[in-house]
Amino acid sequence: MKQYSKRMVVAHWLTLALLVAAWFLGDALDEARHTGDATLVGYIIHAMIGDLVLLVTLLRFYFRRKDGTPAPVGTGTMDKVATGIHHLLYTVLILLPISGAITIFTSPVGKALLAWDASLLPKKFSGVVAHEVHEVLVSVLILIVVVHILGAIKHQFVLKDGLMSRMALRKQD
Ligand code: HEM
Ligand code: HEM
């Protein structure tokens, strides 16, 4: 096998799109909460997009098992680092949505949603550990995605080994 299966590729790029959306919506929510403009619908939409990330990631594990993956391009230290980064990415893709869901259950956001009363939404998340974890994981995700992208750029423009084509939607001959 030279490339990832089509559904693995679709899941990879769909995850990127969902993450960008969840990130912007999360940041917008954070800002709106500080100005007192956060809405219940805003929390629901952010949570739904974030949960889709979790769902697509779980589907990806299933596709990975069923379809397999192309053999690593090399066996050097940097190839092992790249595989470690992939594992880290998958771990954060699971933990980030879970920490978001726990934030809702363990903060007044949950009560506000149940009562459908936006006036119950919190101004601050004091003492909500899951919210702190969620924030830290967002930063960790950004950092490792940047390293991952730098790796892809190196393969594309320095090593020129065609690695990017393994994640391309178009089938190679
Ligand atoms: C995996 C994709 C996700 C990403 C990239 C993401 C990103 C963010 C970002 C950037 C923030 C703003 C920083 C902060 O206040 O912590 C945030 C806040 C938040 N997220 Fe997520 N999130 C994701 C998934 C979820 C899920 C699945 C839920 C709930 C089921 C959730 C619930 C929340 C809540 C309650 C906040 C606090 C908003 C506020 O400040 O008022 N997130 N998220
Ligand atoms: C512009 C952004 C991105 C580019 C150019 C890119 C590129 C690639 C490429 C070329 C591969 C194949 C590596 C190989 O064959 O060894 C790959 C794999 C992977 N990417 Fe990305 N990626 C991007 C964004 C992301 C994001 C945002 C995530 C998740 C947060 C992600 C997670 C992964 C994972 C987990 C794998 C390993 C797949 C597996 O073997 O199961 N990527 N990426």
PDB file of C-alpha atoms and ligand atoms in Angstrom:
ATOM      1  CA  MET A   1       0.000   0.000   0.000  1.00  0.00           C
ATOM      2  CA  LYS A   2       1.395   3.384  -1.056  1.00  0.00           C
ATOM      3  CA  GLN A   3      -1.304   5.673   0.289  1.00  0.00           C
ATOM      4  CA  TYR A   4      -3.783   5.951   3.130  1.00  0.00           C
ATOM      5  CA  SER A   5      -7.249   4.668   2.219  1.00  0.00           C
ATOM      6  CA  LYS A   6      -9.672   7.237   0.853  1.00  0.00           C
ATOM      7  CA  ARG A   7     -11.768   7.257   4.033  1.00  0.00           C
ATOM      8  CA  MET A   8      -8.653   7.742   6.202  1.00  0.00           C
ATOM      9  CA  VAL A   9      -7.708  10.721   4.034  1.00  0.00           C
ATOM     10  CA  VAL A  10     -11.218  12.204   4.197  1.00  0.00           C
ATOM     11  CA  ALA A  11     -11.244  11.774   8.008  1.00  0.00           C
ATOM     12  CA  HIS A  12      -7.787  13.446   8.280  1.00  0.00           C
ATOM     13  CA  TRP A  13      -8.801  16.590   6.361  1.00  0.00           C
ATOM     14  CA  LEU A  14     -12.297  16.687   7.877  1.00  0.00           C
ATOM     15  CA  THR A  15     -10.676  16.679  11.331  1.00  0.00           C
ATOM     16  CA  LEU A  16      -8.556  19.671  10.354  1.00  0.00           C
ATOM     17  CA  ALA A  17     -11.666  21.587   9.176  1.00  0.00           C
ATOM     18  CA  LEU A  18     -13.633  20.679  12.330  1.00  0.00           C
ATOM     19  CA  LEU A  19     -10.729  21.684  14.580  1.00  0.00           C
ATOM     20  CA  VAL A  20     -10.434  25.096  12.939  1.00  0.00           C
ATOM     21  CA  ALA A  21     -14.205  25.635  13.403  1.00  0.00           C
ATOM     22  CA  ALA A  22     -14.181  24.392  17.041  1.00  0.00           C
ATOM     23  CA  TRP A  23     -11.185  26.557  17.842  1.00  0.00           C
ATOM     24  CA  PHE A  24     -12.742  29.755  16.435  1.00  0.00           C
ATOM     25  CA  LEU A  25     -16.087  29.025  18.107  1.00  0.00           C
ATOM     26  CA  GLY A  26     -14.377  28.222  21.438  1.00  0.00           C
ATOM     27  CA  ASP A  27     -12.414  31.471  21.334  1.00  0.00           C
ATOM     28  CA  ALA A  28     -15.546  33.421  20.387  1.00  0.00           C
ATOM     29  CA  LEU A  29     -17.400  31.812  23.329  1.00  0.00           C
ATOM     30  CA  ASP A  30     -14.599  32.729  25.700  1.00  0.00           C
ATOM     31  CA  GLU A  31     -14.711  36.360  24.533  1.00  0.00           C
ATOM     32  CA  ALA A  32     -18.519  36.510  24.623  1.00  0.00           C
ATOM     33  CA  ARG A  33     -18.533  35.138  28.185  1.00  0.00           C
ATOM     34  CA  HIS A  34     -16.237  37.963  29.292  1.00  0.00           C
ATOM     35  CA  THR A  35     -18.547  40.605  27.803  1.00  0.00           C
ATOM     36  CA  GLY A  36     -21.692  38.806  29.043  1.00  0.00           C
ATOM     37  CA  ASP A  37     -22.842  38.002  25.488  1.00  0.00           C
ATOM     38  CA  ALA A  38     -22.422  34.186  25.503  1.00  0.00           C
ATOM     39  CA  THR A  39     -25.497  32.262  24.358  1.00  0.00           C
ATOM     40  CA  LEU A  40     -26.750  28.742  25.077  1.00  0.00           C
ATOM     41  CA  VAL A  41     -26.819  28.029  21.336  1.00  0.00           C
ATOM     42  CA  GLY A  42     -23.171  29.131  21.133  1.00  0.00           C
ATOM     43  CA  TYR A  43     -22.215  26.490  23.717  1.00  0.00           C
ATOM     44  CA  ILE A  44     -24.293  23.821  21.956  1.00  0.00           C
ATOM     45  CA  ILE A  45     -22.772  24.513  18.520  1.00  0.00           C
ATOM     46  CA  HIS A  46     -19.215  24.483  19.921  1.00  0.00           C
ATOM     47  CA  ALA A  47     -19.928  21.234  21.797  1.00  0.00           C
ATOM     48  CA  MET A  48     -21.480  19.601  18.708  1.00  0.00           C
ATOM     49  CA  ILE A  49     -18.524  20.453  16.451  1.00  0.00           C
ATOM     50  CA  GLY A  50     -16.106  19.270  19.169  1.00  0.00           C
ATOM     51  CA  ASP A  51     -18.054  16.021  19.592  1.00  0.00           C
ATOM     52  CA  LEU A  52     -17.861  15.485  15.832  1.00  0.00           C
ATOM     53  CA  VAL A  53     -14.056  15.629  16.187  1.00  0.00           C
ATOM     54  CA  LEU A  54     -14.316  12.796  18.729  1.00  0.00           C
ATOM     55  CA  LEU A  55     -16.661  10.781  16.505  1.00  0.00           C
ATOM     56  CA  VAL A  56     -14.458  11.175  13.403  1.00  0.00           C
ATOM     57  CA  THR A  57     -11.391  10.191  15.481  1.00  0.00           C
ATOM     58  CA  LEU A  58     -13.095   7.007  16.722  1.00  0.00           C
ATOM     59  CA  LEU A  59     -14.137   6.198  13.134  1.00  0.00           C
ATOM     60  CA  ARG A  60     -10.511   6.770  12.117  1.00  0.00           C
ATOM     61  CA  PHE A  61      -9.327   4.099  14.558  1.00  0.00           C
ATOM     62  CA  TYR A  62     -11.809   1.683  12.981  1.00  0.00           C
ATOM     63  CA  PHE A  63     -10.724   2.594   9.398  1.00  0.00           C
ATOM     64  CA  ARG A  64      -7.075   2.279  10.452  1.00  0.00           C
ATOM     65  CA  ARG A  65      -7.649  -1.281  11.703  1.00  0.00           C
ATOM     66  CA  LYS A  66      -9.692  -2.304   8.668  1.00  0.00           C
ATOM     67  CA  ASP A  67      -7.699  -0.583   5.887  1.00  0.00           C
ATOM     68  CA  GLY A  68      -4.184  -0.598   7.382  1.00  0.00           C
ATOM     69  CA  THR A  69      -1.629   2.196   6.875  1.00  0.00           C
ATOM     70  CA  PRO A  70       1.223   2.658   4.406  1.00  0.00           C
ATOM     71  CA  ALA A  71       4.623   1.455   5.689  1.00  0.00           C
ATOM     72  CA  PRO A  72       6.708   4.204   7.366  1.00  0.00           C
ATOM     73  CA  VAL A  73       8.886   6.120   4.880  1.00  0.00           C
ATOM     74  CA  GLY A  74      11.994   5.446   6.990  1.00  0.00           C
ATOM     75  CA  THR A  75      13.282   3.957  10.238  1.00  0.00           C
ATOM     76  CA  GLY A  76      15.426   6.877  11.460  1.00  0.00           C
ATOM     77  CA  THR A  77      14.988   8.888  14.661  1.00  0.00           C
ATOM     78  CA  MET A  78      12.898  11.579  12.936  1.00  0.00           C
ATOM     79  CA  ASP A  79      10.533   8.901  11.593  1.00  0.00           C
ATOM     80  CA  LYS A  80      10.077   7.596  15.144  1.00  0.00           C
ATOM     81  CA  VAL A  81       9.486  11.164  16.373  1.00  0.00           C
ATOM     82  CA  ALA A  82       6.844  11.603  13.624  1.00  0.00           C
ATOM     83  CA  THR A  83       5.066   8.412  14.740  1.00  0.00           C
ATOM     84  CA  GLY A  84       5.209   9.645  18.361  1.00  0.00           C
ATOM     85  CA  ILE A  85       3.643  12.943  17.244  1.00  0.00           C
ATOM     86  CA  HIS A  86       0.835  11.004  15.511  1.00  0.00           C
ATOM     87  CA  HIS A  87       0.129   9.113  18.747  1.00  0.00           C
ATOM     88  CA  LEU A  88       0.125  12.380  20.694  1.00  0.00           C
ATOM     89  CA  LEU A  89      -2.248  13.947  18.170  1.00  0.00           C
ATOM     90  CA  TYR A  90      -4.671  11.033  18.505  1.00  0.00           C
ATOM     91  CA  THR A  91      -4.468  11.225  22.322  1.00  0.00           C
ATOM     92  CA  VAL A  92      -5.322  14.943  22.331  1.00  0.00           C
ATOM     93  CA  LEU A  93      -8.096  14.434  19.763  1.00  0.00           C
ATOM     94  CA  ILE A  94      -9.748  12.107  22.301  1.00  0.00           C
ATOM     95  CA  LEU A  95      -8.988  14.026  25.521  1.00  0.00           C
ATOM     96  CA  LEU A  96      -9.892  17.502  24.243  1.00  0.00           C
ATOM     97  CA  PRO A  97     -13.577  16.779  23.505  1.00  0.00           C
ATOM     98  CA  ILE A  98     -13.872  14.735  26.726  1.00  0.00           C
ATOM     99  CA  SER A  99     -12.476  17.626  28.811  1.00  0.00           C
ATOM    100  CA  GLY A 100     -14.947  19.952  27.027  1.00  0.00           C
ATOM    101  CA  ALA A 101     -17.877  17.697  27.892  1.00  0.00           C
ATOM    102  CA  ILE A 102     -16.728  17.407  31.528  1.00  0.00           C
ATOM    103  CA  THR A 103     -16.446  21.228  31.635  1.00  0.00           C
ATOM    104  CA  ILE A 104     -20.127  21.426  30.762  1.00  0.00           C
ATOM    105  CA  PHE A 105     -21.177  18.781  33.321  1.00  0.00           C
ATOM    106  CA  THR A 106     -19.083  20.209  36.170  1.00  0.00           C
ATOM    107  CA  SER A 107     -19.791  23.929  35.666  1.00  0.00           C
ATOM    108  CA  PRO A 108     -22.905  26.130  35.706  1.00  0.00           C
ATOM    109  CA  VAL A 109     -23.043  25.760  31.888  1.00  0.00           C
ATOM    110  CA  GLY A 110     -24.721  22.360  32.399  1.00  0.00           C
ATOM    111  CA  LYS A 111     -27.344  23.848  34.739  1.00  0.00           C
ATOM    112  CA  ALA A 112     -27.934  26.764  32.363  1.00  0.00           C
ATOM    113  CA  LEU A 113     -28.502  24.341  29.474  1.00  0.00           C
ATOM    114  CA  LEU A 114     -30.822  22.085  31.484  1.00  0.00           C
ATOM    115  CA  ALA A 115     -32.910  25.057  32.656  1.00  0.00           C
ATOM    116  CA  TRP A 116     -32.502  26.688  29.208  1.00  0.00           C
ATOM    117  CA  ASP A 117     -31.678  29.930  30.999  1.00  0.00           C
ATOM    118  CA  ALA A 118     -28.724  31.943  29.664  1.00  0.00           C
ATOM    119  CA  SER A 119     -28.654  34.094  32.812  1.00  0.00           C
ATOM    120  CA  LEU A 120     -27.262  31.032  34.675  1.00  0.00           C
ATOM    121  CA  LEU A 121     -24.182  30.918  32.401  1.00  0.00           C
ATOM    122  CA  PRO A 122     -20.970  31.516  34.372  1.00  0.00           C
ATOM    123  CA  LYS A 123     -18.910  34.715  34.157  1.00  0.00           C
ATOM    124  CA  LYS A 124     -15.863  32.738  35.349  1.00  0.00           C
ATOM    125  CA  PHE A 125     -14.913  29.041  35.489  1.00  0.00           C
ATOM    126  CA  SER A 126     -13.364  29.255  38.963  1.00  0.00           C
ATOM    127  CA  GLY A 127     -12.409  25.855  40.344  1.00  0.00           C
ATOM    128  CA  VAL A 128     -13.533  23.977  37.199  1.00  0.00           C
ATOM    129  CA  VAL A 129     -10.489  21.740  36.651  1.00  0.00           C
ATOM    130  CA  ALA A 130     -11.809  20.344  33.351  1.00  0.00           C
ATOM    131  CA  HIS A 131     -11.947  23.861  31.891  1.00  0.00           C
ATOM    132  CA  GLU A 132      -8.294  24.435  32.770  1.00  0.00           C
ATOM    133  CA  VAL A 133      -7.412  21.053  31.245  1.00  0.00           C
ATOM    134  CA  HIS A 134      -9.430  21.986  28.112  1.00  0.00           C
ATOM    135  CA  GLU A 135      -7.489  25.253  27.763  1.00  0.00           C
ATOM    136  CA  VAL A 136      -4.106  23.558  28.247  1.00  0.00           C
ATOM    137  CA  LEU A 137      -5.007  20.816  25.735  1.00  0.00           C
ATOM    138  CA  VAL A 138      -5.955  23.437  23.122  1.00  0.00           C
ATOM    139  CA  SER A 139      -2.445  24.945  23.460  1.00  0.00           C
ATOM    140  CA  VAL A 140      -0.802  21.490  23.397  1.00  0.00           C
ATOM    141  CA  LEU A 141      -2.791  20.605  20.263  1.00  0.00           C
ATOM    142  CA  ILE A 142      -1.747  23.799  18.475  1.00  0.00           C
ATOM    143  CA  LEU A 143       1.896  23.151  19.365  1.00  0.00           C
ATOM    144  CA  ILE A 144       1.980  19.551  18.136  1.00  0.00           C
ATOM    145  CA  VAL A 145      -0.029  20.372  14.994  1.00  0.00           C
ATOM    146  CA  VAL A 146       2.591  23.032  14.165  1.00  0.00           C
ATOM    147  CA  VAL A 147       5.396  20.456  14.613  1.00  0.00           C
ATOM    148  CA  HIS A 148       3.393  17.980  12.473  1.00  0.00           C
ATOM    149  CA  ILE A 149       2.916  20.570   9.698  1.00  0.00           C
ATOM    150  CA  LEU A 150       6.609  21.530   9.813  1.00  0.00           C
ATOM    151  CA  GLY A 151       7.425  17.827   9.352  1.00  0.00           C
ATOM    152  CA  ALA A 152       5.095  17.651   6.327  1.00  0.00           C
ATOM    153  CA  ILE A 153       6.721  20.798   4.868  1.00  0.00           C
ATOM    154  CA  LYS A 154      10.191  19.289   5.357  1.00  0.00           C
ATOM    155  CA  HIS A 155       9.159  16.121   3.502  1.00  0.00           C
ATOM    156  CA  GLN A 156       7.547  18.139   0.710  1.00  0.00           C
ATOM    157  CA  PHE A 157      10.229  20.767   0.079  1.00  0.00           C
ATOM    158  CA  VAL A 158      13.494  19.460   1.588  1.00  0.00           C
ATOM    159  CA  LEU A 159      13.379  15.662   1.332  1.00  0.00           C
ATOM    160  CA  LYS A 160      11.004  15.752  -1.676  1.00  0.00           C
ATOM    161  CA  ASP A 161       9.981  12.142  -0.978  1.00  0.00           C
ATOM    162  CA  GLY A 162       6.321  12.476  -1.945  1.00  0.00           C
ATOM    163  CA  LEU A 163       5.033  11.870   1.607  1.00  0.00           C
ATOM    164  CA  MET A 164       2.220  14.427   1.174  1.00  0.00           C
ATOM    165  CA  SER A 165       0.735  12.339  -1.641  1.00  0.00           C
ATOM    166  CA  ARG A 166       0.001   9.593   0.915  1.00  0.00           C
ATOM    167  CA  MET A 167      -2.601  11.950   2.422  1.00  0.00           C
ATOM    168  CA  ALA A 168      -3.881  13.230  -0.948  1.00  0.00           C
ATOM    169  CA  LEU A 169      -7.469  12.617  -2.011  1.00  0.00           C
ATOM    170  CA  ARG A 170      -6.390  11.883  -5.573  1.00  0.00           C
ATOM    171  CA  LYS A 171      -5.241   8.292  -6.070  1.00  0.00           C
ATOM    172  CA  GLN A 172      -1.642   7.849  -7.236  1.00  0.00           C
ATOM    173  CA  ASP A 173      -0.849   5.262  -9.902  1.00  0.00           C
TER     174      ASP A 173
HETATM  175  C1  HEM B   1     -11.946  18.860  19.956  1.00  0.00           C
HETATM  176  C2  HEM B   1     -12.345  20.002  19.611  1.00  0.00           C
HETATM  177  C3  HEM B   1     -12.408  21.223  20.483  1.00  0.00           C
HETATM  178  C4  HEM B   1     -11.627  22.342  20.361  1.00  0.00           C
HETATM  179  C5  HEM B   1     -10.507  22.588  19.353  1.00  0.00           C
HETATM  180  C6  HEM B   1     -12.055  23.262  21.386  1.00  0.00           C
HETATM  181  C7  HEM B   1     -11.532  24.527  21.557  1.00  0.00           C
HETATM  182  C8  HEM B   1     -11.913  25.420  22.533  1.00  0.00           C
HETATM  183  C9  HEM B   1     -11.335  26.728  22.726  1.00  0.00           C
HETATM  184  C10 HEM B   1     -10.227  27.354  21.861  1.00  0.00           C
HETATM  185  C11 HEM B   1     -11.962  27.283  23.785  1.00  0.00           C
HETATM  186  C12 HEM B   1     -11.683  28.688  24.371  1.00  0.00           C
HETATM  187  C13 HEM B   1     -10.689  28.635  25.474  1.00  0.00           C
HETATM  188  C14 HEM B   1     -11.327  28.281  26.776  1.00  0.00           C
HETATM  189  O1  HEM B   1     -12.159  29.029  27.295  1.00  0.00           O
HETATM  190  O2  HEM B   1     -11.004  27.192  27.301  1.00  0.00           O
HETATM  191  C15 HEM B   1     -12.942  26.331  24.278  1.00  0.00           C
HETATM  192  C16 HEM B   1     -13.781  26.530  25.343  1.00  0.00           C
HETATM  193  C17 HEM B   1     -14.773  25.671  25.733  1.00  0.00           C
HETATM  194  N1  HEM B   1     -15.071  24.441  25.176  1.00  0.00           N
HETATM  195 FE1  HEM B   1     -14.068  23.570  23.665  1.00  0.00          FE
HETATM  196  N2  HEM B   1     -13.076  22.693  22.122  1.00  0.00           N
HETATM  197  C18 HEM B   1     -13.332  21.442  21.604  1.00  0.00           C
HETATM  198  C19 HEM B   1     -14.293  20.548  22.020  1.00  0.00           C
HETATM  199  C20 HEM B   1     -15.248  20.800  22.991  1.00  0.00           C
HETATM  200  C21 HEM B   1     -16.330  19.927  23.364  1.00  0.00           C
HETATM  201  C22 HEM B   1     -16.639  18.568  22.716  1.00  0.00           C
HETATM  202  C23 HEM B   1     -17.031  20.551  24.354  1.00  0.00           C
HETATM  203  C24 HEM B   1     -18.255  20.095  25.099  1.00  0.00           C
HETATM  204  C25 HEM B   1     -18.930  18.990  24.898  1.00  0.00           C
HETATM  205  C26 HEM B   1     -16.378  21.818  24.623  1.00  0.00           C
HETATM  206  C27 HEM B   1     -16.763  22.724  25.589  1.00  0.00           C
HETATM  207  C28 HEM B   1     -16.151  23.920  25.852  1.00  0.00           C
HETATM  208  C29 HEM B   1     -16.567  24.840  26.889  1.00  0.00           C
HETATM  209  C30 HEM B   1     -17.722  24.653  27.871  1.00  0.00           C
HETATM  210  C31 HEM B   1     -15.695  25.934  26.815  1.00  0.00           C
HETATM  211  C32 HEM B   1     -15.702  27.191  27.677  1.00  0.00           C
HETATM  212  C33 HEM B   1     -16.209  28.365  26.871  1.00  0.00           C
HETATM  213  C34 HEM B   1     -16.120  29.632  27.665  1.00  0.00           C
HETATM  214  O3  HEM B   1     -15.008  30.143  27.847  1.00  0.00           O
HETATM  215  O4  HEM B   1     -17.172  30.091  28.106  1.00  0.00           O
HETATM  216  N3  HEM B   1     -15.295  21.932  23.775  1.00  0.00           N
HETATM  217  N4  HEM B   1     -12.882  25.195  23.491  1.00  0.00           N
HETATM  218  C1  HEM B   2      -2.005  21.542   6.967  1.00  0.00           C
HETATM  219  C2  HEM B   2      -2.118  20.632   7.897  1.00  0.00           C
HETATM  220  C3  HEM B   2      -1.662  19.205   7.797  1.00  0.00           C
HETATM  221  C4  HEM B   2      -0.834  18.571   6.900  1.00  0.00           C
HETATM  222  C5  HEM B   2      -0.111  19.173   5.711  1.00  0.00           C
HETATM  223  C6  HEM B   2      -0.779  17.172   7.287  1.00  0.00           C
HETATM  224  C7  HEM B   2      -0.083  16.179   6.617  1.00  0.00           C
HETATM  225  C8  HEM B   2      -0.046  14.847   6.953  1.00  0.00           C
HETATM  226  C9  HEM B   2       0.620  13.813   6.195  1.00  0.00           C
HETATM  227  C10 HEM B   2       1.387  14.027   4.898  1.00  0.00           C
HETATM  228  C11 HEM B   2       0.449  12.647   6.849  1.00  0.00           C
HETATM  229  C12 HEM B   2       0.977  11.263   6.433  1.00  0.00           C
HETATM  230  C13 HEM B   2       2.223  10.962   7.203  1.00  0.00           C
HETATM  231  C14 HEM B   2       2.796   9.613   6.838  1.00  0.00           C
HETATM  232  O1  HEM B   2       2.398   9.040   5.836  1.00  0.00           O
HETATM  233  O2  HEM B   2       3.665   9.137   7.589  1.00  0.00           O
HETATM  234  C15 HEM B   2      -0.338  12.923   8.040  1.00  0.00           C
HETATM  235  C16 HEM B   2      -0.695  11.977   8.977  1.00  0.00           C
HETATM  236  C17 HEM B   2      -1.377  12.273  10.132  1.00  0.00           C
HETATM  237  N1  HEM B   2      -1.907  13.506  10.479  1.00  0.00           N
HETATM  238 FE1  HEM B   2      -1.724  15.236   9.448  1.00  0.00          FE
HETATM  239  N2  HEM B   2      -1.535  16.987   8.406  1.00  0.00           N
HETATM  240  C18 HEM B   2      -2.105  18.202   8.748  1.00  0.00           C
HETATM  241  C19 HEM B   2      -2.941  18.451   9.801  1.00  0.00           C
HETATM  242  C20 HEM B   2      -3.254  17.534  10.777  1.00  0.00           C
HETATM  243  C21 HEM B   2      -4.069  17.803  11.933  1.00  0.00           C
HETATM  244  C22 HEM B   2      -4.737  19.156  12.254  1.00  0.00           C
HETATM  245  C23 HEM B   2      -4.139  16.653  12.655  1.00  0.00           C
HETATM  246  C24 HEM B   2      -4.847  16.369  13.938  1.00  0.00           C
HETATM  247  C25 HEM B   2      -4.923  17.155  14.936  1.00  0.00           C
HETATM  248  C26 HEM B   2      -3.358  15.659  11.958  1.00  0.00           C
HETATM  249  C27 HEM B   2      -3.159  14.356  12.392  1.00  0.00           C
HETATM  250  C28 HEM B   2      -2.500  13.373  11.709  1.00  0.00           C
HETATM  251  C29 HEM B   2      -2.344  12.010  12.187  1.00  0.00           C
HETATM  252  C30 HEM B   2      -2.861  11.462  13.521  1.00  0.00           C
HETATM  253  C31 HEM B   2      -1.647  11.316  11.197  1.00  0.00           C
HETATM  254  C32 HEM B   2      -1.237   9.837  11.218  1.00  0.00           C
HETATM  255  C33 HEM B   2      -2.275   9.017  10.516  1.00  0.00           C
HETATM  256  C34 HEM B   2      -2.158   7.552  10.872  1.00  0.00           C
HETATM  257  O3  HEM B   2      -1.142   6.929  10.538  1.00  0.00           O
HETATM  258  O4  HEM B   2      -3.108   7.033  11.486  1.00  0.00           O
HETATM  259  N3  HEM B   2      -2.845  16.216  10.814  1.00  0.00           N
HETATM  260  N4  HEM B   2      -0.620  14.277   8.072  1.00  0.00           N
END
